[in-house]
Coordinates of N, CA, C and O in Angstrom, one line a residue:
M1 N 121.3 72.2 37.2 CA 121.9 72.3 36.3 C 121.7 72.8 35.4 O 120.1 72.1 34.6
Q2 N 122.8 73.2 34.2 CA 122.6 73.4 33.2 C 122.8 72.6 32.2 O 123.7 72.1 31.9
N3 N 122.1 72.9 31.3 CA 122.8 71.7 29.6 C 124.1 71.9 29.1 O 124.1 73.1 29.0
E4 N 124.9 70.8 29.0 CA 126.3 71.4 28.0 C 125.6 71.0 26.8 O 126.3 72.1 26.4
E5 N 124.8 71.5 26.0 CA 124.3 71.9 25.3 C 123.8 73.7 24.9 O 123.8 73.9 23.8
E6 N 123.5 74.6 26.1 CA 123.3 75.4 26.7 C 123.9 77.1 26.6 O 125.1 76.2 26.5
V7 N 124.2 77.4 24.9 CA 125.3 78.6 24.4 C 125.1 79.6 25.9 O 123.7 80.2 25.7
T8 N 126.1 79.3 27.4 CA 125.8 81.1 28.5 C 126.9 80.6 28.8 O 127.7 80.0 28.7
L9 N 127.4 81.5 29.0 CA 128.5 82.6 29.3 C 129.0 81.3 30.9 O 130.3 81.3 31.4
H10 N 127.9 81.2 31.7 CA 127.9 81.0 32.5 C 128.7 79.5 33.5 O 127.0 78.7 33.7
K11 N 129.1 79.1 33.1 CA 129.1 77.6 32.8 C 131.4 77.4 34.1 O 131.8 78.4 34.0
V12 N 131.5 75.9 33.8 CA 132.7 75.9 34.2 C 133.7 76.3 32.8 O 133.3 75.1 31.9
W13 N 134.9 76.4 32.5 CA 135.8 77.0 31.6 C 136.8 75.7 31.7 O 137.0 76.4 33.1
K14 N 137.2 74.9 31.0 CA 138.9 74.6 31.5 C 140.3 75.2 30.6 O 139.6 74.9 29.2
Y15 N 141.1 75.9 30.8 CA 142.1 76.0 29.0 C 142.1 74.9 28.9 O 143.0 74.2 29.3
K16 N 142.7 76.0 27.7 CA 142.3 74.2 26.0 C 144.3 75.3 26.1 O 145.6 74.8 26.0
T17 N 144.0 76.3 25.4 CA 145.0 76.6 24.6 C 145.5 78.5 24.8 O 144.3 78.9 24.9
F18 N 146.0 78.4 23.7 CA 146.5 80.2 23.5 C 146.8 81.2 22.2 O 147.5 80.2 21.4
N19 N 146.2 82.4 21.9 CA 147.2 82.7 20.1 C 148.4 83.9 20.8 O 147.0 85.0 21.7
R20 N 149.3 83.7 19.6 CA 150.0 85.3 20.7 C 148.9 86.4 19.5 O 149.7 85.2 18.2
L21 N 148.9 87.7 19.5 CA 148.3 88.7 19.1 C 148.9 89.1 18.4 O 150.5 89.2 18.3
P22 N 149.1 89.3 16.7 CA 150.6 90.0 16.4 C 150.8 91.8 17.4 O 152.0 92.3 17.8
H23 N 150.3 92.5 17.8 CA 149.9 93.6 18.8 C 151.1 92.8 20.2 O 151.4 94.0 21.2
M24 N 150.2 92.2 20.7 CA 152.0 91.7 21.8 C 153.6 91.2 21.9 O 153.7 91.8 22.3
F25 N 153.8 91.5 20.2 CA 154.8 92.3 20.0 C 155.1 93.3 19.2 O 156.4 93.3 18.7
A26 N 154.4 94.0 19.0 CA 154.6 96.0 18.7 C 155.3 96.4 20.4 O 155.1 96.9 21.4
D27 N 156.8 97.4 19.1 CA 155.9 98.0 20.5 C 157.4 98.2 21.6 O 156.5 98.9 23.2
G28 N 157.7 96.7 22.6 CA 158.1 96.2 23.6 C 156.4 95.7 24.0 O 156.8 94.8 25.6
S29 N 155.9 95.7 23.8 CA 154.3 94.8 24.5 C 154.6 93.0 24.5 O 153.8 93.6 26.1
G30 N 156.1 92.6 24.2 CA 155.9 91.2 23.8 C 156.3 91.2 25.6 O 156.3 89.9 25.6
I31 N 156.9 91.9 25.8 CA 157.7 91.5 27.5 C 156.5 91.9 28.3 O 157.0 90.7 30.2
Y32 N 155.1 91.5 28.3 CA 154.7 91.5 29.5 C 153.5 90.2 29.1 O 153.8 89.9 28.4
G33 N 154.1 89.3 30.4 CA 153.1 88.4 30.6 C 151.3 87.7 30.4 O 151.1 88.5 31.1
V34 N 151.0 86.9 30.2 CA 149.9 87.0 30.2 C 150.3 85.3 31.1 O 150.3 84.2 29.6
E35 N 149.7 84.9 32.2 CA 149.4 83.1 32.2 C 147.6 83.6 33.2 O 147.1 83.8 33.0
P36 N 147.4 82.5 31.9 CA 145.9 82.0 31.4 C 145.8 81.5 32.6 O 146.1 80.6 33.6
F37 N 144.7 81.8 32.8 CA 143.5 80.8 34.3 C 143.4 79.5 34.3 O 143.8 79.3 32.3
T38 N 143.0 78.6 35.1 CA 143.0 76.9 34.2 C 141.5 76.8 34.3 O 141.4 76.3 33.8
T39 N 141.4 77.1 34.9 CA 140.0 77.0 35.6 C 139.3 78.8 35.5 O 139.4 79.1 36.0
L40 N 138.0 78.5 35.2 CA 137.0 79.4 35.1 C 135.9 79.0 35.4 O 135.3 77.9 34.5
D41 N 136.2 79.9 36.5 CA 134.3 79.8 37.6 C 132.9 80.6 36.7 O 133.0 81.5 38.0
L42 N 132.5 80.7 36.2 CA 131.4 81.8 35.0 C 130.3 81.3 35.5 O 129.3 81.8 35.6
R43 N 129.4 80.6 36.6 CA 128.4 80.0 37.5 C 127.6 81.6 37.8 O 126.1 81.1 37.7
E44 N 128.6 81.7 38.6 CA 128.0 83.0 39.2 C 127.7 84.4 38.3 O 129.6 84.9 38.3
K45 N 127.0 84.7 38.3 CA 127.0 86.4 37.5 C 127.9 87.0 37.8 O 127.9 88.2 37.3
S46 N 128.7 87.3 38.7 CA 129.4 88.4 39.7 C 130.5 88.3 39.5 O 131.2 89.5 40.2
T47 N 130.6 86.6 40.7 CA 131.7 86.3 40.5 C 133.0 85.1 40.3 O 131.7 84.6 39.8
F48 N 133.5 86.3 39.6 CA 134.5 85.2 38.6 C 135.8 84.3 39.4 O 136.6 85.0 40.0
R49 N 135.8 83.2 39.4 CA 136.3 82.2 40.5 C 137.5 81.6 39.8 O 136.6 80.7 38.3
Y50 N 137.9 80.9 39.8 CA 140.2 80.5 38.6 C 140.6 81.4 39.9 O 141.3 80.8 40.5
N51 N 141.5 79.8 39.0 CA 143.0 79.1 39.4 C 144.4 80.1 38.3 O 143.8 79.4 37.1
T52 N 145.3 79.1 38.2 CA 146.2 79.0 37.7 C 147.9 78.0 37.4 O 147.5 77.0 38.7
H53 N 147.9 77.7 37.2 CA 148.7 76.3 36.5 C 150.3 76.5 38.3 O 150.2 75.9 39.0
K54 N 150.3 78.0 38.0 CA 150.9 78.1 39.6 C 150.9 78.4 40.5 O 150.9 77.9 42.0
K55 N 149.6 78.9 41.4 CA 148.5 79.0 42.0 C 147.0 78.8 41.8 O 146.3 79.0 40.9
R56 N 146.9 76.6 42.3 CA 145.8 76.1 42.0 C 144.6 76.4 42.6 O 143.9 76.1 42.5
K57 N 144.8 77.1 44.6 CA 143.7 77.7 45.4 C 143.0 78.5 44.4 O 143.6 79.3 43.6
M58 N 141.9 78.9 43.8 CA 141.3 79.1 43.2 C 140.7 80.3 44.2 O 141.1 80.4 45.5
R59 N 141.3 81.0 43.2 CA 140.6 83.0 44.0 C 139.1 83.3 43.5 O 138.6 82.9 42.8
S60 N 138.7 84.5 44.2 CA 137.9 85.1 42.6 C 138.3 86.6 42.7 O 138.6 87.3 43.9
A61 N 137.4 86.8 42.3 CA 137.2 88.7 41.7 C 135.6 88.5 41.2 O 135.5 88.4 40.4
S62 N 135.3 89.6 41.5 CA 134.2 90.2 40.9 C 134.6 90.7 39.4 O 135.9 91.3 39.0
Y63 N 133.9 90.8 38.4 CA 133.2 90.9 37.2 C 132.2 91.6 36.9 O 130.4 90.9 37.5
Q64 N 132.0 92.2 35.6 CA 130.8 92.7 35.1 C 130.3 92.3 33.9 O 131.9 92.4 32.9
V65 N 130.0 92.5 33.0 CA 129.5 91.7 31.1 C 129.3 93.0 30.9 O 128.5 93.6 31.1
R66 N 130.6 93.4 30.3 CA 129.9 94.8 29.5 C 130.2 94.7 27.4 O 131.9 94.4 28.3
D67 N 129.6 95.4 27.0 CA 130.6 95.4 25.8 C 130.7 94.4 25.2 O 131.7 94.3 24.2
N68 N 130.6 92.8 25.2 CA 130.4 91.9 24.8 C 132.1 90.6 26.1 O 132.4 91.3 24.8
A69 N 131.9 91.7 26.6 CA 133.0 91.5 27.4 C 133.3 91.3 29.2 O 131.4 92.3 29.5
I70 N 134.0 91.0 29.7 CA 134.7 90.4 30.9 C 135.2 91.7 31.6 O 136.3 91.2 31.1
V71 N 135.0 92.2 32.6 CA 135.4 93.7 32.9 C 135.7 92.9 34.6 O 134.7 93.0 35.3
M72 N 137.1 92.6 34.8 CA 137.6 93.1 36.3 C 138.5 93.1 36.4 O 139.9 94.9 35.5
E73 N 138.8 95.0 37.7 CA 139.9 94.8 38.4 C 141.2 94.0 39.1 O 140.5 93.0 39.4
Q74 N 142.2 93.7 38.4 CA 142.8 92.8 38.7 C 144.7 94.2 38.7 O 145.3 95.4 37.8
F75 N 145.1 94.2 40.0 CA 145.8 95.0 40.4 C 145.7 96.0 40.4 O 146.9 96.7 39.7
G76 N 144.7 96.3 40.6 CA 144.3 98.0 40.3 C 144.6 99.0 39.1 O 143.7 99.5 38.5
E77 N 145.1 97.8 37.9 CA 143.9 97.6 36.7 C 142.8 97.6 36.1 O 142.4 96.1 36.5
Q78 N 142.2 97.4 35.2 CA 141.0 96.7 34.8 C 141.7 96.9 33.5 O 142.3 96.6 32.4
V79 N 141.2 95.2 33.6 CA 141.7 94.2 32.6 C 140.3 93.2 32.0 O 139.3 93.8 32.5
K80 N 140.8 93.6 30.5 CA 139.8 93.1 29.5 C 139.1 91.8 29.2 O 140.5 91.8 28.4
F81 N 138.6 90.9 29.3 CA 138.4 89.8 29.0 C 137.6 89.4 27.5 O 136.5 89.9 27.4
K82 N 137.8 89.9 25.9 CA 136.6 89.9 24.8 C 136.0 89.3 24.3 O 136.9 87.7 24.3
I83 N 134.8 88.6 25.1 CA 134.1 87.2 24.1 C 134.1 87.3 23.2 O 133.4 87.7 22.0
S84 N 135.2 86.5 22.1 CA 135.3 87.0 20.9 C 134.4 85.8 20.2 O 134.2 85.7 18.8
R85 N 134.1 84.7 20.9 CA 133.2 82.9 20.5 C 132.8 82.5 21.1 O 133.7 82.5 22.9
L86 N 131.3 81.9 22.0 CA 131.1 81.8 22.3 C 130.3 81.1 21.5 O 128.9 80.8 20.8
T87 N 130.2 79.4 22.1 CA 129.3 78.0 22.1 C 128.5 77.6 23.5 O 129.0 77.4 23.8
A88 N 128.2 76.5 22.9 CA 127.4 75.4 23.6 C 129.2 75.2 24.5 O 129.1 73.8 25.8
D89 N 130.2 74.5 23.4 CA 131.5 73.9 24.1 C 132.9 74.1 24.6 O 133.0 74.2 24.8
E90 N 132.3 75.5 23.7 CA 134.0 76.6 23.4 C 133.8 78.2 23.9 O 133.2 78.6 23.6
L91 N 135.1 78.7 25.1 CA 135.1 80.5 25.0 C 136.7 80.0 24.5 O 137.1 80.0 24.7
V92 N 135.4 81.9 23.1 CA 137.8 82.6 23.6 C 137.7 83.4 24.1 O 136.1 84.2 23.5
L93 N 138.6 84.2 24.4 CA 139.0 85.1 25.5 C 139.5 86.0 24.5 O 140.8 85.7 25.2
T94 N 140.0 87.6 23.9 CA 140.4 87.8 23.5 C 140.6 88.4 25.0 O 140.4 89.4 25.3
V95 N 142.7 88.9 25.5 CA 142.0 89.8 27.2 C 143.6 91.0 26.2 O 144.0 91.7 25.3
H96 N 142.3 92.4 26.6 CA 143.0 93.4 26.5 C 142.9 94.4 27.4 O 142.9 94.2 28.2
I97 N 144.3 94.8 27.5 CA 145.4 95.3 28.5 C 144.7 97.2 28.0 O 145.3 97.7 27.1
E98 N 144.9 97.6 29.7 CA 145.4 99.4 28.7 C 146.5 99.6 30.0 O 144.9 100.0 30.9
I99 N 148.0 99.3 30.7 CA 148.4 99.9 31.4 C 149.6 101.0 31.4 O 150.3 101.6 30.0
E100 N 149.5 102.0 31.6 CA 150.2 103.6 31.2 C 150.6 104.2 32.5 O 149.6 104.0 33.2
Q101 N 152.0 103.5 32.9 CA 152.4 104.2 33.9 C 154.1 104.9 33.2 O 154.5 104.2 33.0
G102 N 154.5 105.6 32.8 CA 154.8 106.1 32.8 C 156.2 106.7 32.1 O 154.6 106.4 31.2
E103 N 156.6 105.7 31.3 CA 157.4 105.0 30.0 C 156.3 104.3 29.6 O 157.1 104.2 28.6
V104 N 155.8 103.3 30.5 CA 155.2 101.4 30.2 C 153.5 102.3 29.3 O 152.9 102.7 31.2
D105 N 153.6 101.9 28.6 CA 152.3 101.7 27.6 C 152.2 100.3 27.0 O 152.1 100.8 25.8
V106 N 151.2 100.1 27.3 CA 151.6 98.6 27.6 C 149.8 98.8 26.8 O 148.7 98.6 28.1
K107 N 148.7 98.5 25.4 CA 147.4 99.1 25.2 C 146.4 98.0 24.5 O 148.1 97.6 23.5
G108 N 145.9 97.1 24.2 CA 145.3 96.5 22.9 C 145.4 95.1 23.7 O 145.5 94.6 24.5
D109 N 144.6 94.3 22.6 CA 144.5 92.8 23.0 C 146.3 92.3 22.4 O 147.1 92.3 21.4
M110 N 145.9 91.8 23.3 CA 146.8 90.6 23.4 C 147.5 89.1 23.0 O 148.0 88.6 22.6
V111 N 146.2 88.2 23.6 CA 146.8 86.8 24.2 C 144.8 86.3 23.4 O 143.7 87.5 23.8
E112 N 145.7 85.4 23.0 CA 143.1 85.0 22.4 C 143.5 83.3 23.3 O 144.7 82.9 22.7
L113 N 142.6 83.2 23.8 CA 142.1 82.1 25.4 C 141.3 81.2 24.6 O 140.2 81.5 24.8
V114 N 142.2 80.1 24.2 CA 140.7 79.2 24.4 C 140.6 78.3 25.7 O 141.1 77.8 26.1
Y115 N 138.8 77.7 25.6 CA 138.3 77.8 27.1 C 137.1 76.7 26.4 O 136.7 76.7 25.3
I116 N 137.3 74.9 26.9 CA 136.2 74.4 27.0 C 135.9 74.1 27.7 O 136.0 74.3 29.5
A117 N 134.4 74.0 27.9 CA 132.7 73.4 29.1 C 133.6 72.4 29.7 O 133.6 71.7 29.3
T118 N 133.5 72.4 31.0 CA 133.9 71.1 32.4 C 132.4 69.8 32.0 O 131.7 70.4 31.3
I119 N 133.0 68.7 32.9 CA 131.6 67.9 33.2 C 130.9 68.7 34.2 O 130.3 67.6 34.0
L120 N 131.2 69.2 35.0 CA 131.0 70.0 36.0 C 129.2 71.0 35.3 O 128.5 70.5 35.8
N121 N 129.9 70.6 33.4 CA 128.1 72.0 33.1 C 127.2 70.7 33.1 O 126.4 71.3 32.8
L122 N 127.8 68.9 33.2 CA 126.8 68.5 32.6 C 126.0 67.0 34.1 O 126.5 67.5 34.6
P123 N 124.6 67.2 33.1 CA 123.8 66.4 34.3 C 124.5 65.3 34.7 O 125.5 64.8 34.7
M124 N 124.0 65.1 36.3 CA 124.3 64.5 37.0 C 123.8 62.3 36.2 O 125.1 61.7 36.3
S125 N 123.3 63.0 35.7 CA 122.8 61.0 34.8 C 124.1 61.1 33.8 O 124.9 59.9 33.1
R126 N 124.9 61.8 32.5 CA 125.6 62.3 31.7 C 126.5 62.1 32.8 O 127.6 61.5 31.8
R127 N 127.3 62.6 33.5 CA 128.5 62.8 34.0 C 128.8 60.9 33.9 O 129.6 61.7 34.3
D128 N 128.5 60.7 34.5 CA 128.3 59.4 34.8 C 129.4 58.7 34.2 O 130.1 57.8 33.8
L129 N 128.7 58.8 32.1 CA 129.0 58.3 31.9 C 130.8 59.5 31.5 O 131.3 57.7 30.5
Y130 N 131.3 59.7 31.9 CA 133.3 59.8 32.1 C 133.9 59.9 32.5 O 134.9 60.1 32.8
L131 N 132.8 59.6 33.7 CA 134.5 59.1 35.3 C 133.8 57.8 35.0 O 134.0 57.7 34.0

């Protein structure tokens, strides 16, 4: 088990909030919806496990960390989650999308997602304090 005070991406993260970025509404991009992942399990260095509010069952996808971003394929498109801030207890990701399909052209930073480290990362003795 990792120490909860260790600064690492490879933890379990819980969704806290999001902030819309100005590009989200530029040139019709605002019609693109982003449903945030409720839980991010990044403990494995190549498997991105997640769920959403609507789909509670954990799903997985492969990912890589490149150029300070989590990069994964979703629906045949590459999705980047830029790591904007990483501390021992907070992860801020900026969703960066580049979709070009016919007249649809959605590119840029869409939303900023804020996550907090979960209790699952605590050593067993410390976890008991929270249960």
